[in-house]
Structures are given as structure tokens and as C-alpha cells.
Short mmCIF file of C-alpha atoms and ligand atoms in Angstrom, two decimals:
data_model
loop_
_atom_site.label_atom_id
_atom_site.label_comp_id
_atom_site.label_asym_id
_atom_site.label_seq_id
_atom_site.Cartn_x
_atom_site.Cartn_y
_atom_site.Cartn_z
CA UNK A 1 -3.98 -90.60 -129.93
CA UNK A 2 -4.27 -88.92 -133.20
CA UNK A 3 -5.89 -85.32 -133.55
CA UNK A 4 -9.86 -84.69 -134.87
CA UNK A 5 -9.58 -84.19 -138.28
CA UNK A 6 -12.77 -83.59 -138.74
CA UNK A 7 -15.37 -82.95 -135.70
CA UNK A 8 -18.85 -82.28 -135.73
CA UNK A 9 -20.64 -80.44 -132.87
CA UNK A 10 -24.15 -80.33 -132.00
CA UNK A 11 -25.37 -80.17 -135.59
CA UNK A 12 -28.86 -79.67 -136.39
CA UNK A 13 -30.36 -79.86 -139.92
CA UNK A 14 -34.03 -79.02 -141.14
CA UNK A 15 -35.49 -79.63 -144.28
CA UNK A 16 -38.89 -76.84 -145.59
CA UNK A 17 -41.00 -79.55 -147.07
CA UNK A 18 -44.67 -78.58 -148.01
CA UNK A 19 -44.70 -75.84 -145.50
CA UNK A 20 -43.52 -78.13 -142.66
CA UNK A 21 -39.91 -77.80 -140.87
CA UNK A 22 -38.45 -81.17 -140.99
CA UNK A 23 -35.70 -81.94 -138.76
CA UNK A 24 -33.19 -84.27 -140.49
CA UNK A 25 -30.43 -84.11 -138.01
CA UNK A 26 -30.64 -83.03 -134.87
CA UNK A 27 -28.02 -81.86 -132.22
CA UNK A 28 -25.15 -84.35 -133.75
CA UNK A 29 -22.02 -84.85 -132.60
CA UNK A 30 -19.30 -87.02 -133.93
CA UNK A 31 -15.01 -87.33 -134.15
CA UNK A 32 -12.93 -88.82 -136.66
CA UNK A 33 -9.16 -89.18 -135.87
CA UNK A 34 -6.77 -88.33 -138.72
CA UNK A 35 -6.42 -91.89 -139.87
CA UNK A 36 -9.30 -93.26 -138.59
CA UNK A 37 -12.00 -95.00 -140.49
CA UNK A 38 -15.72 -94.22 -139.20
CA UNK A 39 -18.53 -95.78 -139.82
CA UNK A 40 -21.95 -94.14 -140.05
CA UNK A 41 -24.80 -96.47 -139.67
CA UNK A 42 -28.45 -96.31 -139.54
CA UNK A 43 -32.16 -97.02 -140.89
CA UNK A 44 -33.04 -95.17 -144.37
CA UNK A 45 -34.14 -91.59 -143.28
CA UNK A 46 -32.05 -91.55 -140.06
CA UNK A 47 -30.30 -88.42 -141.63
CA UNK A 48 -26.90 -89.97 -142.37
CA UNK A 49 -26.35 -88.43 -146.08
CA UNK A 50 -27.63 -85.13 -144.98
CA UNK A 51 -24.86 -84.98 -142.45
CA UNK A 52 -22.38 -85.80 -144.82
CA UNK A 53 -23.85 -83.25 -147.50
CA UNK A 54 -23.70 -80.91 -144.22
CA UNK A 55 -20.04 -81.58 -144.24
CA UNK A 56 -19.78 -80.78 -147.45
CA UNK A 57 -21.47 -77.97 -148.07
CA UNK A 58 -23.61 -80.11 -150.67
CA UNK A 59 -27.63 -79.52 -148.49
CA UNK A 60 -30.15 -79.10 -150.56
CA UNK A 61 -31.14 -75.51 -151.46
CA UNK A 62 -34.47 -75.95 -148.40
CA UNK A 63 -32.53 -77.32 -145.76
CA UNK A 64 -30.48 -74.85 -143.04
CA UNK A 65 -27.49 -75.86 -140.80
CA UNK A 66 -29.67 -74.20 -137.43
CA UNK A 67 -26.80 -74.79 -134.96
CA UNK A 68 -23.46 -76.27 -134.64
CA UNK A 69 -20.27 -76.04 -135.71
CA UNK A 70 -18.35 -78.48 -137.97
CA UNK A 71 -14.42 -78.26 -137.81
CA UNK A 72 -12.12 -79.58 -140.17
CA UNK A 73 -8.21 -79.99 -139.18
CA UNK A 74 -9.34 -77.60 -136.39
CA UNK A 75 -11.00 -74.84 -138.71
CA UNK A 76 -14.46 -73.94 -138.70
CA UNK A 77 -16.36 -74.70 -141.74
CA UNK A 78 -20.31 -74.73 -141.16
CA UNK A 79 -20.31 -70.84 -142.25
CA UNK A 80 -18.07 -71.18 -145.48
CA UNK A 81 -20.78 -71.35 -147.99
CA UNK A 82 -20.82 -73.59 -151.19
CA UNK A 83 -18.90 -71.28 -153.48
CA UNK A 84 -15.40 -71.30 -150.85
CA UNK A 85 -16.04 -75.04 -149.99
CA UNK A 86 -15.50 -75.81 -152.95
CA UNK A 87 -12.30 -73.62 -153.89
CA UNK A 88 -10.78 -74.72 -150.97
CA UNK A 89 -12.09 -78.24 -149.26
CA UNK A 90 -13.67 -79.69 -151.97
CA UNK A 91 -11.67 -82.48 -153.61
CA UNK A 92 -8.47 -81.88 -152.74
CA UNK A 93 -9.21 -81.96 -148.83
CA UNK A 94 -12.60 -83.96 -148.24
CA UNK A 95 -14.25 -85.77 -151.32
CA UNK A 96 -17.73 -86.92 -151.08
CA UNK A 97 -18.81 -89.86 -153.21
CA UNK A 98 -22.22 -88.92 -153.28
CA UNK A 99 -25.26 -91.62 -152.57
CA UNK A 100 -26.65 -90.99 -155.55
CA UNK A 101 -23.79 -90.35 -158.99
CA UNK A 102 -26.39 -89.88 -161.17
CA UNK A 103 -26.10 -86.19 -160.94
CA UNK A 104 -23.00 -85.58 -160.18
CA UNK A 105 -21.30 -86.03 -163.14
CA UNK A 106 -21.53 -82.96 -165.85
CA UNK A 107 -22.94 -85.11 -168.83
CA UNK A 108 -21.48 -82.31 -171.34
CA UNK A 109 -18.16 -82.98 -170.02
CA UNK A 110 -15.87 -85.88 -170.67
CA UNK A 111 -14.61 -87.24 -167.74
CA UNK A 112 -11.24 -86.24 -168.48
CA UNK A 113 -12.44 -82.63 -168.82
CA UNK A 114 -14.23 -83.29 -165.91
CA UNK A 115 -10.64 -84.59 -163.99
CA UNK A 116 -8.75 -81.45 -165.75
CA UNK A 117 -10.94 -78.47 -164.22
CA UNK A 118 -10.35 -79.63 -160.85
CA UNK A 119 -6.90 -80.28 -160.90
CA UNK A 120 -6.71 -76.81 -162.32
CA UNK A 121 -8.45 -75.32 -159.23
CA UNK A 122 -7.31 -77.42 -156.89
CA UNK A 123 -3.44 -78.33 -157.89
CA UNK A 124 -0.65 -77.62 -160.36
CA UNK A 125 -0.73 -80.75 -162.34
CA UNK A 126 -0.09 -80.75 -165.68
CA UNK A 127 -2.83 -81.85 -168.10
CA UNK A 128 -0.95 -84.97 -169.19
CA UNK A 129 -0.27 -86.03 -165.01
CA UNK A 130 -3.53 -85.26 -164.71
CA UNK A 131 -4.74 -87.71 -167.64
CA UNK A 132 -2.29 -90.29 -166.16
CA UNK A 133 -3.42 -90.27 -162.35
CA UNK A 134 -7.16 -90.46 -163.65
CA UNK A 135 -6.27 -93.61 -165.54
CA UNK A 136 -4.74 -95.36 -162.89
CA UNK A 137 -7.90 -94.38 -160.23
CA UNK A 138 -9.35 -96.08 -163.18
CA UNK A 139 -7.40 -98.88 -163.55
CA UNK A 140 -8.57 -99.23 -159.57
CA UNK A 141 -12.07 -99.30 -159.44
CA UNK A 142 -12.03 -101.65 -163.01
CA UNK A 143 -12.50 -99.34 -165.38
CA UNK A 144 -10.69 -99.41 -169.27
CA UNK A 145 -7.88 -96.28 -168.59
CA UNK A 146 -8.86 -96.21 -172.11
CA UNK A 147 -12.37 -94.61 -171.07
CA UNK A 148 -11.10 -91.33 -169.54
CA UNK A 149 -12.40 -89.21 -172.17
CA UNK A 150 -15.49 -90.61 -172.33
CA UNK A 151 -18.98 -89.00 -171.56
CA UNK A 152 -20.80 -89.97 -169.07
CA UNK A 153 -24.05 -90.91 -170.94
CA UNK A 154 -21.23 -93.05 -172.64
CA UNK A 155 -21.25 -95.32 -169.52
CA UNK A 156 -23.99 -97.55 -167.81
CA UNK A 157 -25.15 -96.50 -164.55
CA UNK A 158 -22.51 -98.62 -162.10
CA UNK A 159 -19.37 -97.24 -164.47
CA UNK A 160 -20.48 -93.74 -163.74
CA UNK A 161 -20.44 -94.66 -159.96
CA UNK A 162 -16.84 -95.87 -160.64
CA UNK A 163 -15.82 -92.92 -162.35
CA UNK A 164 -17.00 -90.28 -159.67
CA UNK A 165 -15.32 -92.82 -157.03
CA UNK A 166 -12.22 -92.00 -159.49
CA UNK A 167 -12.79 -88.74 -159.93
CA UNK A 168 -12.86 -88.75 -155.67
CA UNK A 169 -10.09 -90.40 -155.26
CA UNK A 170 -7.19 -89.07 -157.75
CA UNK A 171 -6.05 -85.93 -156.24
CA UNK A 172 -5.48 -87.83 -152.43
CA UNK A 173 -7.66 -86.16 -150.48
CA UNK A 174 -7.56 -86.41 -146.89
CA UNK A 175 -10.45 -87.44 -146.06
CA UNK A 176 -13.22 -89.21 -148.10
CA UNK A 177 -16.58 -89.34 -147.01
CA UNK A 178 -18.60 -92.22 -149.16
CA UNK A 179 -22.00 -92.44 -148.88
CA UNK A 180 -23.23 -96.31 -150.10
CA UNK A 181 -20.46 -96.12 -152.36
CA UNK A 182 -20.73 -99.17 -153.59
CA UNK A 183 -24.77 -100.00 -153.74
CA UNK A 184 -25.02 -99.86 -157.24
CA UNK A 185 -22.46 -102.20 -157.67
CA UNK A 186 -21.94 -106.22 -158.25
CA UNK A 187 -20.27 -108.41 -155.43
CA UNK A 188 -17.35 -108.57 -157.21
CA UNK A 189 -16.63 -104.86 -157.75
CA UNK A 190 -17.70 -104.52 -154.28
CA UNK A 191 -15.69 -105.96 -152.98
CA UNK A 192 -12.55 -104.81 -155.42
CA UNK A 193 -13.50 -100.82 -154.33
CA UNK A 194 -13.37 -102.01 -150.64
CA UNK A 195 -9.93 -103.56 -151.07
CA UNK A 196 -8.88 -100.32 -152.84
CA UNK A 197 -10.66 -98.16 -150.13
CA UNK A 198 -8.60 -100.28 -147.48
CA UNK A 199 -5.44 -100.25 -149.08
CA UNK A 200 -5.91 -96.32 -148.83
CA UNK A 201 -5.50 -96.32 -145.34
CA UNK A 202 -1.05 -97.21 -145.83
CA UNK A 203 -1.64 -93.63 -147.71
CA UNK A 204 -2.76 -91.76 -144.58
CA UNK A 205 -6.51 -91.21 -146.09
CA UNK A 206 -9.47 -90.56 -143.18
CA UNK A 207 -12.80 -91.99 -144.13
CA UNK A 208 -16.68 -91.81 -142.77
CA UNK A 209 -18.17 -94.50 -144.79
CA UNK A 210 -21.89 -94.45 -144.33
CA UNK A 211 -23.53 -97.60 -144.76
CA UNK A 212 -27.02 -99.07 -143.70
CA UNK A 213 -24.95 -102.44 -143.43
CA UNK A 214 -23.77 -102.68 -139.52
CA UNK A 215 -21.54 -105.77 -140.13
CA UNK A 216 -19.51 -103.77 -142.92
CA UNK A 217 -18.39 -101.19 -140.36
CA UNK A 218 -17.28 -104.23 -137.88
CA UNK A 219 -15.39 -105.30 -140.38
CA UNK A 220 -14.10 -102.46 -142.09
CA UNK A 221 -13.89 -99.04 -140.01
CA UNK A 222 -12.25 -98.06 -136.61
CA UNK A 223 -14.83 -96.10 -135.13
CA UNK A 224 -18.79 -96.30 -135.67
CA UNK A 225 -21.41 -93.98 -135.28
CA UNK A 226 -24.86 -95.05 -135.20
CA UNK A 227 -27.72 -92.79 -136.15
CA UNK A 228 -31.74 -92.47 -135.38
CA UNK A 229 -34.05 -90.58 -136.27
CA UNK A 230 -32.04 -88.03 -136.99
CA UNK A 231 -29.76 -88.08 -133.44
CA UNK A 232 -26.61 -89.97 -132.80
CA UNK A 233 -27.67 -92.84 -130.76
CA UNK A 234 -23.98 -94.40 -129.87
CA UNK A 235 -20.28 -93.48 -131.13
CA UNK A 236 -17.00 -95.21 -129.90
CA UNK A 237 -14.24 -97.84 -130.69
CA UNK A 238 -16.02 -100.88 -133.61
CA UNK A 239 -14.67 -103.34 -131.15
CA UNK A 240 -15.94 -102.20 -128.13
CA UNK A 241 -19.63 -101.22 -129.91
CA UNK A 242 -19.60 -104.84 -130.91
CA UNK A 243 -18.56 -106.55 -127.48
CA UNK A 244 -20.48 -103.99 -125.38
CA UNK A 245 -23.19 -101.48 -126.67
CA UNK A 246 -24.76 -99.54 -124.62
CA UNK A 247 -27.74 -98.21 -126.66
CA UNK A 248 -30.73 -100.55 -127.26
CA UNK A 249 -31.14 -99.52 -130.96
CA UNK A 250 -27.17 -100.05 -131.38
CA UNK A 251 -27.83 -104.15 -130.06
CA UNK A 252 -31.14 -104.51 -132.25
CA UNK A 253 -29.40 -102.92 -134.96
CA UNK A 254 -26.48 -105.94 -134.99
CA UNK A 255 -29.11 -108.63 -134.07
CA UNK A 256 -30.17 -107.33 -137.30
CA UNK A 257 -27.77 -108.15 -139.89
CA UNK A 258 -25.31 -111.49 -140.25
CA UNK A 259 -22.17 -111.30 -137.94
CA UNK A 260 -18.78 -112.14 -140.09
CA UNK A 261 -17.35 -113.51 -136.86
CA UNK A 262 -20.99 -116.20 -136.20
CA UNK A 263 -21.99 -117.26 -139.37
CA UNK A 264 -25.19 -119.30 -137.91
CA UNK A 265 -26.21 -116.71 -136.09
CA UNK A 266 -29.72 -116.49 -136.43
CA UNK A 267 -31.44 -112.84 -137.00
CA UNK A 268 -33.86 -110.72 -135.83
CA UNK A 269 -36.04 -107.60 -137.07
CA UNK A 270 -36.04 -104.59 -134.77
CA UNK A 271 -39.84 -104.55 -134.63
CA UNK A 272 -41.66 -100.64 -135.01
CA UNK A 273 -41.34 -98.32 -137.66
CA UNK A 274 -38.95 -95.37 -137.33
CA UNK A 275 -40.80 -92.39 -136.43
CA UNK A 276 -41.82 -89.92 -138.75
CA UNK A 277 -39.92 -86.95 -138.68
CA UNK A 278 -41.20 -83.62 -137.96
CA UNK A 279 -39.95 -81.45 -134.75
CA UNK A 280 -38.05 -82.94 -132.37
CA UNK A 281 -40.21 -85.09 -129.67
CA UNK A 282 -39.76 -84.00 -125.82
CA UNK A 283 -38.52 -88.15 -125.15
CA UNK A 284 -35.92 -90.73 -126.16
CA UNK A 285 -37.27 -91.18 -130.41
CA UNK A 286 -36.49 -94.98 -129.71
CA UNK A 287 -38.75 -95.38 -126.95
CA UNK A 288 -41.48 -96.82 -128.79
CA UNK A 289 -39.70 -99.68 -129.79
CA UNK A 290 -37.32 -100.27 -127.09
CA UNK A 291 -37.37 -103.52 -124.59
CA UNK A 292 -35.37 -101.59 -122.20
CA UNK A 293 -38.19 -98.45 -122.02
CA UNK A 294 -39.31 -96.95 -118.79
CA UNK A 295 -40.72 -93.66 -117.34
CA UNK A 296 -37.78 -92.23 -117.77
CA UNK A 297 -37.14 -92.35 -121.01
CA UNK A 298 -40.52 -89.84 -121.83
CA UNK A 299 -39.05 -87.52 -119.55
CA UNK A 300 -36.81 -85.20 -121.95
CA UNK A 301 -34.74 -86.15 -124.64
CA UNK A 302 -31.23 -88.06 -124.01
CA UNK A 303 -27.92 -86.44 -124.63
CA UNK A 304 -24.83 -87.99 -125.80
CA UNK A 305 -22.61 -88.92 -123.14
CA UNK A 306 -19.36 -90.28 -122.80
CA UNK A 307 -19.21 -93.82 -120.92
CA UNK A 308 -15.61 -93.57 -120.09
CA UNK A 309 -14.04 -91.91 -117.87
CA UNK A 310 -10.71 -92.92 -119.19
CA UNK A 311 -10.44 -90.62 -122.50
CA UNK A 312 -11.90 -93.32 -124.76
CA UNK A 313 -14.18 -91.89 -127.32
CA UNK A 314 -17.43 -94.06 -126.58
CA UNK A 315 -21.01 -91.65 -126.19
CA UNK A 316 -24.55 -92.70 -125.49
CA UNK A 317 -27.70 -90.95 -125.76
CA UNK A 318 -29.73 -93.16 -123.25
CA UNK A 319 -30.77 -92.39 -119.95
CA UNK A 320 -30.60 -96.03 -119.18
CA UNK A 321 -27.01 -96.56 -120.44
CA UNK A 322 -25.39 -97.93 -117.44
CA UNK A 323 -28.14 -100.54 -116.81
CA UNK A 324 -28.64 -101.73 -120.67
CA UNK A 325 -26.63 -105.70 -121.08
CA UNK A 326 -27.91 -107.65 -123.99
CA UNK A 327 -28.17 -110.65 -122.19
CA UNK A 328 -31.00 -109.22 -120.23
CA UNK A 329 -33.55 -108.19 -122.12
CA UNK A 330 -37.01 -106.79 -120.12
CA UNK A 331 -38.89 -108.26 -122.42
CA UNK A 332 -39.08 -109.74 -125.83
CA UNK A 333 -39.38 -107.78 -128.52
CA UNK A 334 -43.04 -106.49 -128.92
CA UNK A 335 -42.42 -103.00 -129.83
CA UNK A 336 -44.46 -101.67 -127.20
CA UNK A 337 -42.93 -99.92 -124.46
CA UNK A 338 -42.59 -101.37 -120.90
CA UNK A 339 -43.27 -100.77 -117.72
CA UNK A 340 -40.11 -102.71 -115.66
N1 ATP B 401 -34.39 -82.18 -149.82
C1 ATP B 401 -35.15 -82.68 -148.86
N2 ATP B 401 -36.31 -82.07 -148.52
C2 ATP B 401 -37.09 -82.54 -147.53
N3 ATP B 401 -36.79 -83.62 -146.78
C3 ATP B 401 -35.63 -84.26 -147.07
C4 ATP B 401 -34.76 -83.83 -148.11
N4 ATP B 401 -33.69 -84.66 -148.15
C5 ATP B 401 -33.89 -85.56 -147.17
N5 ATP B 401 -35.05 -85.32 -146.52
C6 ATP B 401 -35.61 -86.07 -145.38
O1 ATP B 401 -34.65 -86.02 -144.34
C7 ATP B 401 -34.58 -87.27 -143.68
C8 ATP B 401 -33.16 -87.80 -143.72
O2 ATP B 401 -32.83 -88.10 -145.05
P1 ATP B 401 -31.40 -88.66 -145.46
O3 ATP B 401 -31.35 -88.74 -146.93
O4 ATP B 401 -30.37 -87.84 -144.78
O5 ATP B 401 -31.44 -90.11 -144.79
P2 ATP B 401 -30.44 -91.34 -144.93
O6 ATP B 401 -30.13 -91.82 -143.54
O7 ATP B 401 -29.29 -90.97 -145.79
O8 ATP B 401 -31.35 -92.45 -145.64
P3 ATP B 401 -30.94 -93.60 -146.69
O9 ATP B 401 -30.29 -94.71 -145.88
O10 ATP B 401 -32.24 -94.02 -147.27
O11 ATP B 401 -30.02 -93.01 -147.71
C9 ATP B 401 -35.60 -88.18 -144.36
O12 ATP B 401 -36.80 -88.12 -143.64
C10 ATP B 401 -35.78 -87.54 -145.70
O13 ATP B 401 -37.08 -87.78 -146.21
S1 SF4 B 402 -33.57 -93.77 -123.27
FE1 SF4 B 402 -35.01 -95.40 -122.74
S2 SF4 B 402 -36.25 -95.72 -124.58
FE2 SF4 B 402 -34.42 -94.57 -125.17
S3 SF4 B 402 -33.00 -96.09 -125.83
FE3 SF4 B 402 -32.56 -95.72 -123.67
S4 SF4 B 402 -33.77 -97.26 -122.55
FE4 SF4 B 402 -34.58 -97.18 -124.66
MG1 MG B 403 -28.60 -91.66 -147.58
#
């Protein structure tokens, strides 16, 4: 098996909103393999890009890292502070493709500028290898080489996503984390960035892609993790997650979307809302809209556990784990909980 490159322990993450604490991740745990492609999947507001900008170093200025540690090729990172992220992770070890490129490209700067200054930092490049490996990671995600030194107001909206998926990609990092990378997209370039992002992999790259799209991660990633409401509900092996997975909101979530495998398959809304966040509640956050809901599940919150006791990376924060089988359900979905 190949070694953590990056692993994430027991983070928590609040927000200061209005004079409320708002926890946006809470006690999350996570492994990628050098190699590896993970998927990180979940409902809008489940916390997934404030993990990632916890990676990063990229939080907003209100939210806190509380507890945890984050390791990166086995150092410790969650301490480093923004200014010595970026010197010395940033880029040239983990790029981010933010949610959001709206803002992250300096619209006084040409791109090529832009491509030049962190090269400088971050490698010994010359200006003109710099200018050439730019155009080719432009070449790759469809944009004219031509365009390098180009502003960004210069381009529309969806070329400025390109070029900070360029500007993420052309020193090599190792790993990449890309949040919705391609949302603001067309099908067609889409799919072109997802061909790129694949061929990556014969390069050695790592990548958490987070995605709301469940069926993308079958098909693209190793690994999954699936967030709610802030927690990691399930982690382990795509094919294994897809055959057998053990947390409720992990089967609703891919009777949810269309199956590239069963293309009649017929689907289904997870019914509920996903709770509000605020502090943490003292019971399962899914157990207002999970079939499989008993007693139990209001006593205490669940903790990630492993499933295996063979080694395999597969965790499951559900105190019903071992008894949860898709095939029988409780009850249909209502979204009120039961008493089986
Ligand atoms: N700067 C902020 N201040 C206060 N609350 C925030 C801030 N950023 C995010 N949040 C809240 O934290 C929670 C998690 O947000 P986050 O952006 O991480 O979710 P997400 O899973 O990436 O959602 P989406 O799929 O919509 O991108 C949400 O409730 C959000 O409203
Ligand atoms: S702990 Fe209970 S409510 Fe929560 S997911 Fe498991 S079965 Fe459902
Ligand atoms: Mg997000």
C-alpha cells in the first residue's frame, strides 16, 4: 500500500458569523494515498470547501482550525500559517483550484506575470520555460497559448477558470485539490479537463476532487469520502462504497444521482433538509432523515470507525453500521425518524 500523503485528523472548523460560532467541520478525518484519487462528496454546506481551504491554509479571516492536525508527506501543517504555506506548500506541493476563480486571479497582473512570480518563489525556471510550460497547461485545458499574457478581465468568466486550473497545474504539484473545478464549464470542456486531470495520474499527481456529483467520484477517483453536516459520514475504497455502504446518507446519496453502470435506474430525493448548522448536536445529524433511525442514534454522536479488520481503509460514523443493507429498508422514505 502506498504511504498518506496527505492525512487529516480530527479536524474541526468554526466560522464567527453575526455573533454565532458556526461549526463548518467538525472532528474530520480523512487519508489520501500518494497516488490516490479521493473523492469528497456531499450536500451544499456540508463543509467540503472549507476543509480543503483548511488544507490550504486559504479559511476565511473568521473561521479557526479548533483541533486537529493535518499532515502532509508526514509533516504537520495545521500550525504553519498563510504566509509559510504559501512559500513552501503552495503550488509547487498542493494546488487548490479554488470553487470560486473569480478572485483568485490578480486582475492587475497578466497571467503570464501571474505564472512568472510563482515560478520565481517556488522553482528555478527561467522566464522563457516558464512562458512555455504555461502555454502548454494552456494548450490543455483549450485555451489559445497565444493568451498567456493576457489579463484576466481580458477573459470571460469559464477562461479564467481555465487559466487558474493552468496556473494549478504547470509547476506538477503533488497533489491537487479541485474544488467543482469544472462547474462553470460546458460539457465539452468538462469533460476535456477530466481527461487531462486523468491522464495526470501516469505523472504520479494525488488528487481530492470535491464534487456534489456522487456518480463522478465512482467513476473517476479511488477513494471517496462523503461529508454531512459538517462530519465525515463514510470513507473507503469507490468500489466497495458503491457495492456495500454502510452509512444511510452514503446509499440515499447514490439513489440520488444517475448510476454510469444502470442507465434506467430510476432516482430518488433524500427527503429532509440538512440541518442548520450551529454547535454540534449531542446525536447522529442524519437522524432526522434516516429510514434506518432508532433510540440509539439520539444517544451521543457517532464516531468514525473502521469496518475492517483487515487494514482496508473503509470508516463509518453510524452506530447502526453493521446492521444497515440497502435492500432492507425500515421504512420508506418519510423523513421522519423510526421507531424499529
Ligand atoms: N466565511 C464564512 N463565514 C460564515 N459561515 C461560512 C463561511 N464560509 C462558509 N460558511 C458556512 O459553513 C458551512 C460550510 O460551507 P462550505 O462552503 O464549506 O460548504 P460546501 O460543502 O463547500 O458547499 P457547496 O457544495 O455549496 O460548495 C455552510 O453552512 C456555510 O454557510
Ligand atoms: S446513527 Fe442512526 S440515524 Fe445516524 S445514520 Fe446511523 S442509523 Fe441513521
Ligand atoms: Mg464548496
Amino acid at each position: 500500500m502506498n504511504d498518506p500523503i496527505l492525512d487529516v485528523t480530527d479536524v474541526t472548523v468554526t466560522y464567527q458569523d453575526g455573533g454565532q460560532t458556526v461549526t463548518a467541520v467538525s472532528d474530520a478525518s480523512l487519508t489520501i494515498n500518494d497516488g490516490e484519487y479521493l473523492g469528497l462528496v456531499g450536500e451544499s454546506g456540508s463543509g467540503k470547501s472549507t476543509l480543503a481551504k483548511t488544507i490550504i491554509g486559504a479559511l476565511d479571516d473568521n473561521g479557526t482550525i479548533e483541533s486537529g492536525t493535518i499532515r502532509y508527506k508526514g509533516r504537520e501543517i495545521q500550525d504553519m500559517g498563510r504566509k509559510q504555506l504559501n512559500r513552501e506548500i503552495r503550488w509547487k506541493e498542493i494546488s487548490w483550484i479554488p470553487q470560486s476563480s473569480m478572485n483568485s486571479l490578480d486582475p492587475l497582473k497578466r497571467i503570464s506575470q501571474q505564472a512568472i512570480e510563482l515560478a520565481k518563489v517556488h522553482t528555478d525556471f527561467t522566464k522563457a520555460e516558464t512562458k512555455e510550460r504555461l502555454s502548454e497547461a494552456f494548450e490543455v485545458v483549450g485555451l489559445p497559448p497565444n493568451r498567456i499574457n493576457d489579463y484576466p478581465h481580458e477573459f470571460s468568466g469559464g477562461m479564467n477558470q481555465r487559466a487558474i486550473i493552468a496556473l494549478s497545474i504547470f509547476l506538477e504539484p503533488s497533489l491537487i485539490i479541485a474544488d467543482e473545478p469544472t462547474t462553470a464549464l460546458d460539457v465539452i470542456m468538462q469533460d476535456q479537463i477530466f481527461r487531462y486531470l486523468e491522464e495526470l495520474r501516469d505523472r504520479g499527481t494525488t488528487m481530492m476532487l470535491i464534487t456534489h456529483d456522487i456518480s463522478l467520484v465512482f467513476e473517476f477517483c479511488d477513494t471517496i469520502s462523503i461529508m454531512h453536516a459538517a462530519q465525515i459520514a463514510e470513507s473507503g475504497p469507490v468500489g466497495e462504497l458503491y457495492t456495500d455502504p454502510r452509512h444511510p446518507y452514503s446509499i440515499l446519496l447514490q439513489e440520488a444521482f444517475p448510476d454510469f453502470h444502470e442507465t434506467n435506474k430510476e432516482l430518488s430525493e433524500i427527503s429532509g433538509y440538512p440541518p442548520q448548522l450551529g454547535p454540534n448536536p449531542d446525536f447522529c445529524s442524519f437522524a432526522e432523515r434516516c429510514p434506518w433511525a432508532g433510540e440509539e442514534c439520539y444517544d451521543g454522536q457517532p464516531e468514525l470507525e473502521s469496518v475492517r479488520d483487515d487494514g482496508v481503509y473503509h470508516t463509518v460514523a453510524c452506530v447502526r453500521k453493521d446492521e444497515i443493507d440497502r435492500e432492507n429498508r425500515p421504512t420508506q422514505l418519510t423523513g421522519e425518524p423510526t421507531d424499529d
